[in-house]
XYZ file of C-alpha atoms in Angstrom:
219
model
C 0.056 -0.235 0.264
C 1.535 3.550 -0.589
C 1.959 5.999 2.225
C -0.735 8.563 2.602
C -0.409 12.326 4.297
C -3.230 14.201 5.286
C -3.105 17.675 3.457
C -4.919 21.061 4.299
C -6.349 23.061 1.324
C -6.749 26.573 2.101
C -10.021 28.036 0.897
C -11.030 31.854 1.390
C -10.916 31.989 5.208
C -11.258 28.428 5.733
C -9.658 24.573 4.845
C -10.684 21.538 3.726
C -8.792 18.265 4.259
C -6.771 16.173 1.519
C -5.365 12.715 1.674
C -2.383 12.353 -0.746
C -1.459 8.914 -1.508
C 2.597 8.908 -2.076
C 3.800 6.998 -4.822
C 7.032 5.379 -3.755
C 8.900 6.977 -6.498
C 7.305 9.361 -7.751
C 6.424 10.714 -11.590
C 5.260 13.884 -13.120
C 1.935 13.139 -12.850
C -0.486 14.534 -9.945
C -3.961 13.660 -10.019
C -6.370 15.637 -8.123
C -10.239 14.052 -6.909
C -13.304 15.163 -5.473
C -16.018 12.679 -4.876
C -20.329 12.949 -5.201
C -22.115 15.447 -3.446
C -23.178 12.744 -0.853
C -20.202 11.171 -0.069
C -16.461 12.903 1.564
C -13.047 12.558 1.496
C -13.025 9.202 2.571
C -15.244 8.194 -0.282
C -14.472 4.485 -0.915
C -14.437 4.997 -4.889
C -11.604 7.794 -4.469
C -9.440 6.046 -2.106
C -8.689 2.965 -4.343
C -8.369 5.031 -7.238
C -5.966 7.383 -5.537
C -3.985 4.006 -3.891
C -4.206 2.127 -7.094
C -2.683 5.260 -9.271
C 0.143 5.915 -6.337
C 1.122 2.372 -7.167
C 2.214 3.541 -11.094
C 3.943 6.584 -9.454
C 0.843 9.135 -9.887
C 0.810 11.362 -6.284
C -3.049 11.447 -6.049
C -4.674 13.578 -3.658
C -8.639 13.677 -3.226
C -9.896 16.033 -1.112
C -13.518 17.369 -0.077
C -15.476 20.560 -0.575
C -16.451 22.983 2.377
C -19.904 21.546 3.537
C -18.274 18.239 3.896
C -15.505 19.283 5.823
C -18.257 20.604 7.925
C -20.396 17.689 7.788
C -23.456 19.128 6.205
C -25.727 17.205 3.795
C -26.318 20.566 1.649
C -23.443 21.139 -1.387
C -22.230 24.447 -0.961
C -22.978 27.219 -3.479
C -21.392 26.380 -7.049
C -19.168 29.559 -6.800
C -17.470 28.066 -3.576
C -17.343 24.677 -4.922
C -15.372 25.807 -7.795
C -13.242 28.267 -5.569
C -12.140 25.238 -3.802
C -10.904 23.201 -7.037
C -8.967 26.581 -8.190
C -7.615 26.804 -4.474
C -6.755 22.879 -4.658
C -5.216 23.315 -8.474
C -3.192 26.116 -7.616
C -2.055 24.190 -4.086
C -1.296 21.186 -5.545
C -0.412 20.883 -8.878
C 2.257 19.200 -10.257
C 4.449 18.921 -13.157
C 1.303 17.474 -15.108
C -2.035 17.927 -13.403
C -4.890 15.891 -14.087
C -8.249 16.270 -12.165
C -11.414 14.527 -11.799
C -14.106 13.393 -9.641
C -17.219 11.600 -9.682
C -20.872 12.802 -9.932
C -20.641 16.252 -8.379
C -17.194 16.313 -7.609
C -16.396 15.536 -11.343
C -19.037 18.073 -12.818
C -17.294 20.936 -10.660
C -14.047 19.723 -12.078
C -14.829 19.946 -15.679
C -16.395 23.666 -15.119
C -13.147 24.663 -13.704
C -11.692 23.115 -16.874
C -13.850 24.944 -19.123
C -13.099 28.387 -17.398
C -9.656 27.571 -18.533
C -7.729 26.189 -15.477
C -4.173 25.087 -16.251
C -4.367 21.311 -16.101
C -3.553 18.567 -18.689
C -6.223 16.217 -18.544
C -10.055 15.542 -16.974
C -11.510 12.132 -15.400
C -15.118 11.787 -14.748
C -16.994 9.406 -13.165
C -20.345 8.541 -13.354
C -20.753 12.446 -14.767
C -24.285 13.839 -13.530
C -25.622 14.884 -17.004
C -29.303 15.741 -16.022
C -31.365 14.677 -12.760
C -33.071 11.456 -12.907
C -36.081 11.657 -14.992
C -35.318 14.925 -16.466
C -32.860 14.279 -19.455
C -34.211 17.830 -20.440
C -32.120 19.764 -18.279
C -28.700 18.525 -19.159
C -25.752 19.560 -17.886
C -23.504 20.114 -20.972
C -23.495 23.541 -22.090
C -19.960 23.831 -21.021
C -17.933 21.063 -22.512
C -17.695 22.412 -25.618
C -15.088 24.800 -24.419
C -13.300 22.161 -23.093
C -9.719 21.409 -24.563
C -8.068 18.989 -22.804
C -8.238 15.331 -23.039
C -11.310 13.937 -21.495
C -12.414 10.766 -20.129
C -15.883 9.850 -19.458
C -16.382 6.348 -17.416
C -20.133 5.955 -16.258
C -22.397 2.520 -15.848
C -24.694 1.413 -18.124
C -27.858 1.667 -15.671
C -26.484 5.312 -14.507
C -30.257 7.315 -14.319
C -28.171 10.491 -14.410
C -26.954 9.821 -17.926
C -27.899 7.004 -20.400
C -25.340 5.537 -22.390
C -26.308 7.481 -25.665
C -27.126 10.617 -23.738
C -22.827 10.138 -22.406
C -21.977 9.448 -25.764
C -23.666 12.170 -26.999
C -22.500 14.958 -24.655
C -18.584 13.664 -24.732
C -18.835 14.455 -28.448
C -18.902 18.054 -27.534
C -15.363 17.493 -26.116
C -13.080 17.175 -28.987
C -10.874 13.818 -28.807
C -12.896 12.584 -25.759
C -13.014 9.041 -24.508
C -16.248 7.072 -23.426
C -16.047 4.080 -21.385
C -19.007 2.506 -20.363
C -19.137 0.201 -17.556
C -21.613 -3.205 -17.802
C -24.373 -3.084 -14.984
C -23.106 -0.525 -13.154
C -25.380 2.385 -11.426
C -24.534 5.704 -10.699
C -23.284 4.436 -7.561
C -20.963 1.986 -9.321
C -23.119 -1.048 -7.956
C -24.035 -3.675 -10.023
C -27.119 -6.524 -9.626
C -26.135 -9.955 -8.751
C -27.544 -11.159 -11.827
C -24.544 -9.197 -13.752
C -22.324 -11.955 -12.174
C -19.921 -8.444 -10.888
C -20.106 -6.811 -7.389
C -19.306 -3.229 -6.900
C -15.697 -4.659 -6.631
C -15.157 -5.532 -9.530
C -16.541 -1.931 -10.924
C -14.455 -0.074 -8.908
C -11.546 -2.380 -10.609
C -12.728 -1.749 -14.178
C -13.193 1.699 -13.545
C -9.406 2.383 -12.224
C -7.913 0.162 -14.973
C -9.894 2.414 -17.423
C -8.050 4.940 -15.988
C -4.832 3.775 -15.978
C -5.007 3.336 -19.838
C -6.141 5.968 -20.257
C -3.458 7.958 -18.814
C -0.799 6.480 -20.668
C -2.666 6.197 -24.074
C -3.024 10.342 -23.674
C 0.565 10.540 -22.525
C -0.161 11.635 -18.974
C 2.001 9.010 -17.001
């Protein structure tokens, strides 16, 4: 297992917790990750993802937003969420920095990247394209301005974006990559009938990210 270090990111007048999975032999890449709205810095998928990246020489850092730091359920205002991401990039970026997250965490990262954040890549897991049952309320207007390599990785049973919808949205980002996790839902759970469990889905999503990073020259 990689060594882990607890860090603090200054955000305005406060700070949020970050956990860095440190590689035994560091490469040039740093990966920054935020969890979904209902989770926090201890998000199990983020933990597995970051630890796996560290074994491949990537300094992988997961962090949380101010409302998660305070133990509140309701997310901060969008401006604060974006401010947190900008602070993390400013304070933790490495030689080559890739950002991303799951669900809301990834969406906020994508908005900051669309506004010109200086990063080399973007990885979006379970991207929440629209609220469940409301496909007309799409959150994709900003995607067309993203110019860095981008990975979309979601389950085929995700009610926030059906496979076809996700592929259509991803096409707004030039040169993007889409990977569908068979039978997985928005939380990366799969039904017993699929013969897969959540750990299998986590492993596939992690392997997909590692392969994509290598293919894009980001490792």
